Amino acid sequence: MTALSITILAGFLIAILAPFLTRLMKHRAAFVLALYPLAVVMQLLALQRGSFTAPSIQFPWVPSMGLWMTFTLDGLGFLMGMLIAGIGTLVILYGGEYLRDDPYLERFFLWVIIFMASMLGVVTSGNALVLFVFWELTSISSFFLIGYKFEYESARAAAWQALLVTGAGGLAMLAGLVLLGQITGSFEINQWLQNPKLVQESSLAPAAFILILLGAMTKSAQFPFHFWLPNAMEAPTPVSAYLHSATMVKAGVYLLARLFPVLGGLALWNQVVPWVGLLTLVGGALLALGQTDLKKLLAYTTVSSLGGMVFLLGLGTPLAVKTAMLFLLTHALYKGTLFLVAGGVDHAAGSRDIRKLGKLAKLMPFTTLAAGLAALSMAGIPPLIGFISKEYVYESTLYYSNLPFILTGLAVLANVANVAVAGWVGIRPFWQQPEQKDEDLHLHKESVWLWIPPLVLAITGLFMGVFSQGAAQTWVAAATSSVLQEISKVKFSLWHGITPMLILSIVTLIIGVVVYLTSRTLIPGLAAFWKKLSFVGPNLFYSRSMRAFLSVAGWQTKILQSGYLRYYIITIIVTAVTLAVVTLATRYGRLPNPQWTQPRFYDVIFIVIIITSAILVTRAVSRLATITLLGAIGFSIAILFLLYSGPDLAMVQFAVETLTVILFVLVIYQLPKYTKSNYPIQANVLNIIVSVAGGVMMAVLMLLTSAVPSNSTLAPYFMENSLELAKGRNVVNVILVDFRGLDTLGEITVLMIAAIGVFALLGLKKGSKSGGNR
Amino acid sequence: MQRSIILPVATRYLMPLMLVFSIFLLLRGHNEVGGGFVGGLVAASALMLYAISTSPSALWKLLPLDPRFIAAIGLFISLFSGFIPLFYGKPFMTGMWIETPLPVLGKIGTPTLFDVGVYVLVIGVVVWILLEFAEDE
């Protein structure tokens, strides 16, 4: 496991190096970069000899808080890992060709590899918090990949939408994981799995379950959060194939499967999860039938299939879990292929509209072959693996204890849509005449690296079907065992004799073919229907709430950020005074008596200077007079600091006052003519009230503070240990750079940010004027 | 406008003195009054004095680096000083000191380096901000 973890984590380093490599080698960098996922595949395959498990390893993260980066591998992680790394290898090769002349190819490689490493991190994490970190990283890389064509408004909007939806779900999930951590006292997932009773008996368990389910639902595009996935088709096709079909969207399914031993025993699980899945399964399928864009068709059927997996996990019988795992594998194989095919078609023909495409078989024979195999698998026709998977789905629903016939009927309905869509995407563009003539199509031949990856995937699907007792069987058995936490036997075969499932399969196929043939009337009809219904759709809800959110933000900004310095100061002072008065009023009886000390005569001198200057400032008629009087105040305060033994403070105050003068000298010529503003009398009264209130409040607070006897142990501690521990006699400076050094680090960072802000405000305004001398 | 000769001539002597003084403040900071922050402010005043007495563009030429880089380098030095203890298996920002004091500099340790970073950053930030306000006439 150590070696595997290091390989996986090395992905982040490789990702950072990828742009440089891309600059050197152009699109050929793909051949080097593909070695990374290939290495992961090899290491996983080497582990296959054992029981697909690897002893977990721990890197210290924050050991003082009991946090360890635990990595572990079991059958479920193995299955997901194979999909991620295997399809990842093909997607990198494919992407290099697909985006060959794209100026931002390096960004594609960067984010795809970051995604790959994070996703592998998700499925090998043994610690819930580590899992969460990787989970969020996949959301972020998905954001950048959807927004890859950032010049387009639609791509940016889709990227935002995906990030906000999955990000919000991720936060809910974090809360859920923290609750589980509170219940069990550990964030090690293994600890959770070993003590399911502990969780199930807790009163917090339902809350944790719902929160985690929200995370899984948003990530795996479950209704009503499904809408971001079809919009995410703005991403380049290899990204859609990889993130939004084969791997990332399965993270939610993975999470549910991973926590099935803990949460599956809750009564809520059976009441909620199957229905969420079923709604998505059927809804996605029906929505798919109204689409004409290749990628949208695939996206909605992906939503439907993800619903299917969640539904099966929700049923929770050993058979259903087994089916879910098989479906996970099958779906990635055929849907990944079809997405890659769609990209190839788009590349060669310049369109993704199924009505405009046709007769491509001669032009792109290998793509046609890949598409055909994947379509047969998706339609569930033997001997492809999709057939076995569909049989299992029917078996799971038919023998379920509750409403078996309704569940089976709905599953048939969803599969009918799958058959039709499989035909529309995988058969029709290649064999049939196009429905509409389009002069804009520029057909050209398929490129080698655009057909090899989908063909490899498609043939894998074929082999896994024909030799179903090989890899598919062992992998699914291993994954099922780790979900159910007991050794599970799986035996796949293409022929079971005449069973109810076989008859259902045939029925599905026949209806599916009928639907396939009626596309000319069905698609526009359904599309119009969905459009009519869109006013209740969650997409609209999303855009409405975004708009409302932005207008509230705009409204409060307009109030709080008026742009006038005087209003800012008034707001700050009034808020501070109100808070102080309220606090003081609630403790009225317990306030200490202020202590007075006799002021020395030189104190009085400076206080008089300060008061006189302050009054004169308000009457000053020129800028020079104002700045001089303010300087007098500042320097007098600095001297007071000095008199009351604060030399460090005094020095800083002196330096700041000096710099203020310099600043003033620099800007004096640029300022507009000083006009004594004649505020209306009410405004002046308000100003006077606010400033007097601020002054009085500060004075009272100072008096009260100095009257409280200091019983803090902090000051003596610093005084005593400054020399001993930090080797310095100037306690103020020792506190700044050593004892509270982290605060100082934060403060100087803020200083830097402030400078950047000033630069942004002034530098941009000056524009090219200042460009000459830098 | 007629320029006064007094300020440029005074600056020629004042600026180096102030810069030396700022370094003095920085180095004595750990034991006596002073420190990186105030030292940086003094150094920045010295540089700005030069900018006023000659011209902002003259200061641009005088600086070895863009003040933005100076500020960034300062932040980096401070951050880096915090990382040094990590190499010795100690928590971030643990103060570590060289056993024997060096001549002139005195005792040197990671907090000293941290303070140097603050000093450099303050010079960079202040000069940067003030030069943004300044314009050549």
PDB file of N, CA and C in Angstrom, chain A residues 341-378:
ATOM      1  N   VAL A 341     -16.791   8.313 -28.142  1.00  0.00           N
ATOM      2  CA  VAL A 341     -17.274   8.219 -29.516  1.00  0.00           C
ATOM      3  C   VAL A 341     -17.945   9.541 -29.924  1.00  0.00           C
ATOM      4  N   ALA A 342     -18.781  10.058 -29.029  1.00  0.00           N
ATOM      5  CA  ALA A 342     -19.468  11.317 -29.338  1.00  0.00           C
ATOM      6  C   ALA A 342     -18.453  12.417 -29.621  1.00  0.00           C
ATOM      7  N   GLY A 343     -17.358  12.421 -28.827  1.00  0.00           N
ATOM      8  CA  GLY A 343     -16.312  13.415 -29.068  1.00  0.00           C
ATOM      9  C   GLY A 343     -15.672  13.211 -30.428  1.00  0.00           C
ATOM     10  N   GLY A 344     -15.426  11.951 -30.778  1.00  0.00           N
ATOM     11  CA  GLY A 344     -14.823  11.661 -32.083  1.00  0.00           C
ATOM     12  C   GLY A 344     -15.725  12.101 -33.224  1.00  0.00           C
ATOM     13  N   VAL A 345     -17.023  11.834 -33.067  1.00  0.00           N
ATOM     14  CA  VAL A 345     -17.987  12.234 -34.101  1.00  0.00           C
ATOM     15  C   VAL A 345     -18.008  13.754 -34.225  1.00  0.00           C
ATOM     16  N   ASP A 346     -18.060  14.410 -33.088  1.00  0.00           N
ATOM     17  CA  ASP A 346     -18.074  15.869 -33.074  1.00  0.00           C
ATOM     18  C   ASP A 346     -16.841  16.408 -33.791  1.00  0.00           C
ATOM     19  N   HIS A 347     -15.696  15.762 -33.500  1.00  0.00           N
ATOM     20  CA  HIS A 347     -14.433  16.181 -34.074  1.00  0.00           C
ATOM     21  C   HIS A 347     -14.426  15.992 -35.591  1.00  0.00           C
ATOM     22  N   ALA A 348     -14.951  14.839 -36.026  1.00  0.00           N
ATOM     23  CA  ALA A 348     -14.881  14.508 -37.448  1.00  0.00           C
ATOM     24  C   ALA A 348     -15.982  15.188 -38.258  1.00  0.00           C
ATOM     25  N   ALA A 349     -17.162  15.345 -37.657  1.00  0.00           N
ATOM     26  CA  ALA A 349     -18.288  15.859 -38.431  1.00  0.00           C
ATOM     27  C   ALA A 349     -18.646  17.293 -38.072  1.00  0.00           C
ATOM     28  N   GLY A 350     -18.198  17.755 -36.918  1.00  0.00           N
ATOM     29  CA  GLY A 350     -18.485  19.135 -36.552  1.00  0.00           C
ATOM     30  C   GLY A 350     -19.877  19.351 -36.003  1.00  0.00           C
ATOM     31  N   SER A 351     -20.554  18.285 -35.633  1.00  0.00           N
ATOM     32  CA  SER A 351     -21.879  18.461 -35.043  1.00  0.00           C
ATOM     33  C   SER A 351     -22.142  17.332 -34.066  1.00  0.00           C
ATOM     34  N   ARG A 352     -23.014  17.632 -33.087  1.00  0.00           N
ATOM     35  CA  ARG A 352     -23.409  16.579 -32.150  1.00  0.00           C
ATOM     36  C   ARG A 352     -24.907  16.361 -32.201  1.00  0.00           C
ATOM     37  N   ASP A 353     -25.556  16.916 -33.220  1.00  0.00           N
ATOM     38  CA  ASP A 353     -27.007  16.811 -33.313  1.00  0.00           C
ATOM     39  C   ASP A 353     -27.355  15.520 -34.035  1.00  0.00           C
ATOM     40  N   ILE A 354     -28.088  14.620 -33.366  1.00  0.00           N
ATOM     41  CA  ILE A 354     -28.336  13.319 -33.990  1.00  0.00           C
ATOM     42  C   ILE A 354     -29.199  13.435 -35.240  1.00  0.00           C
ATOM     43  N   ARG A 355     -29.915  14.548 -35.384  1.00  0.00           N
ATOM     44  CA  ARG A 355     -30.744  14.675 -36.576  1.00  0.00           C
ATOM     45  C   ARG A 355     -29.907  14.999 -37.811  1.00  0.00           C
ATOM     46  N   LYS A 356     -28.741  15.581 -37.560  1.00  0.00           N
ATOM     47  CA  LYS A 356     -27.911  16.006 -38.690  1.00  0.00           C
ATOM     48  C   LYS A 356     -26.869  14.973 -39.069  1.00  0.00           C
ATOM     49  N   LEU A 357     -26.606  14.032 -38.159  1.00  0.00           N
ATOM     50  CA  LEU A 357     -25.534  13.066 -38.400  1.00  0.00           C
ATOM     51  C   LEU A 357     -26.090  11.826 -39.077  1.00  0.00           C
ATOM     52  N   GLY A 358     -25.278  11.214 -39.907  1.00  0.00           N
ATOM     53  CA  GLY A 358     -25.715   9.976 -40.523  1.00  0.00           C
ATOM     54  C   GLY A 358     -24.665   9.424 -41.452  1.00  0.00           C
ATOM     55  N   LYS A 359     -24.719   8.119 -41.675  1.00  0.00           N
ATOM     56  CA  LYS A 359     -23.857   7.471 -42.662  1.00  0.00           C
ATOM     57  C   LYS A 359     -22.369   7.718 -42.402  1.00  0.00           C
ATOM     58  N   LEU A 360     -22.012   7.659 -41.134  1.00  0.00           N
ATOM     59  CA  LEU A 360     -20.601   7.921 -40.812  1.00  0.00           C
ATOM     60  C   LEU A 360     -19.765   6.642 -40.831  1.00  0.00           C
ATOM     61  N   ALA A 361     -20.424   5.490 -41.011  1.00  0.00           N
ATOM     62  CA  ALA A 361     -19.727   4.214 -40.851  1.00  0.00           C
ATOM     63  C   ALA A 361     -18.534   4.082 -41.784  1.00  0.00           C
ATOM     64  N   LYS A 362     -18.725   4.517 -43.017  1.00  0.00           N
ATOM     65  CA  LYS A 362     -17.659   4.346 -43.988  1.00  0.00           C
ATOM     66  C   LYS A 362     -16.467   5.245 -43.657  1.00  0.00           C
ATOM     67  N   LEU A 363     -16.810   6.435 -43.158  1.00  0.00           N
ATOM     68  CA  LEU A 363     -15.781   7.427 -42.875  1.00  0.00           C
ATOM     69  C   LEU A 363     -14.969   7.064 -41.626  1.00  0.00           C
ATOM     70  N   MET A 364     -15.640   6.527 -40.642  1.00  0.00           N
ATOM     71  CA  MET A 364     -14.953   6.243 -39.394  1.00  0.00           C
ATOM     72  C   MET A 364     -15.279   4.813 -38.920  1.00  0.00           C
ATOM     73  N   PRO A 365     -14.666   3.821 -39.564  1.00  0.00           N
ATOM     74  CA  PRO A 365     -15.047   2.428 -39.281  1.00  0.00           C
ATOM     75  C   PRO A 365     -14.766   1.981 -37.852  1.00  0.00           C
ATOM     76  N   PHE A 366     -13.628   2.401 -37.322  1.00  0.00           N
ATOM     77  CA  PHE A 366     -13.270   1.905 -35.993  1.00  0.00           C
ATOM     78  C   PHE A 366     -14.137   2.533 -34.915  1.00  0.00           C
ATOM     79  N   THR A 367     -14.428   3.832 -35.095  1.00  0.00           N
ATOM     80  CA  THR A 367     -15.326   4.488 -34.153  1.00  0.00           C
ATOM     81  C   THR A 367     -16.686   3.811 -34.194  1.00  0.00           C
ATOM     82  N   THR A 368     -17.105   3.466 -35.412  1.00  0.00           N
ATOM     83  CA  THR A 368     -18.387   2.785 -35.562  1.00  0.00           C
ATOM     84  C   THR A 368     -18.414   1.479 -34.782  1.00  0.00           C
ATOM     85  N   LEU A 369     -17.300   0.751 -34.877  1.00  0.00           N
ATOM     86  CA  LEU A 369     -17.217  -0.524 -34.170  1.00  0.00           C
ATOM     87  C   LEU A 369     -17.316  -0.316 -32.662  1.00  0.00           C
ATOM     88  N   ALA A 370     -16.531   0.654 -32.160  1.00  0.00           N
ATOM     89  CA  ALA A 370     -16.556   0.929 -30.723  1.00  0.00           C
ATOM     90  C   ALA A 370     -17.953   1.338 -30.293  1.00  0.00           C
ATOM     91  N   ALA A 371     -18.556   2.237 -31.077  1.00  0.00           N
ATOM     92  CA  ALA A 371     -19.882   2.732 -30.731  1.00  0.00           C
ATOM     93  C   ALA A 371     -20.891   1.590 -30.731  1.00  0.00           C
ATOM     94  N   GLY A 372     -20.791   0.714 -31.729  1.00  0.00           N
ATOM     95  CA  GLY A 372     -21.730  -0.394 -31.814  1.00  0.00           C
ATOM     96  C   GLY A 372     -21.630  -1.303 -30.604  1.00  0.00           C
ATOM     97  N   LEU A 373     -20.403  -1.655 -30.237  1.00  0.00           N
ATOM     98  CA  LEU A 373     -20.222  -2.553 -29.091  1.00  0.00           C
ATOM     99  C   LEU A 373     -20.774  -1.926 -27.815  1.00  0.00           C
ATOM    100  N   ALA A 374     -20.464  -0.636 -27.633  1.00  0.00           N
ATOM    101  CA  ALA A 374     -20.922   0.023 -26.414  1.00  0.00           C
ATOM    102  C   ALA A 374     -22.438   0.146 -26.412  1.00  0.00           C
ATOM    103  N   ALA A 375     -23.014   0.422 -27.581  1.00  0.00           N
ATOM    104  CA  ALA A 375     -24.464   0.560 -27.651  1.00  0.00           C
ATOM    105  C   ALA A 375     -25.148  -0.759 -27.339  1.00  0.00           C
ATOM    106  N   LEU A 376     -24.576  -1.855 -27.837  1.00  0.00           N
ATOM    107  CA  LEU A 376     -25.152  -3.171 -27.544  1.00  0.00           C
ATOM    108  C   LEU A 376     -25.087  -3.460 -26.046  1.00  0.00           C
ATOM    109  N   SER A 377     -23.981  -3.053 -25.455  1.00  0.00           N
ATOM    110  CA  SER A 377     -23.828  -3.268 -24.021  1.00  0.00           C
ATOM    111  C   SER A 377     -24.848  -2.439 -23.249  1.00  0.00           C
ATOM    112  N   MET A 378     -25.007  -1.178 -23.687  1.00  0.00           N
ATOM    113  CA  MET A 378     -25.939  -0.282 -23.003  1.00  0.00           C
ATOM    114  C   MET A 378     -27.366  -0.789 -23.167  1.00  0.00           C
TER     115      MET A 378
END
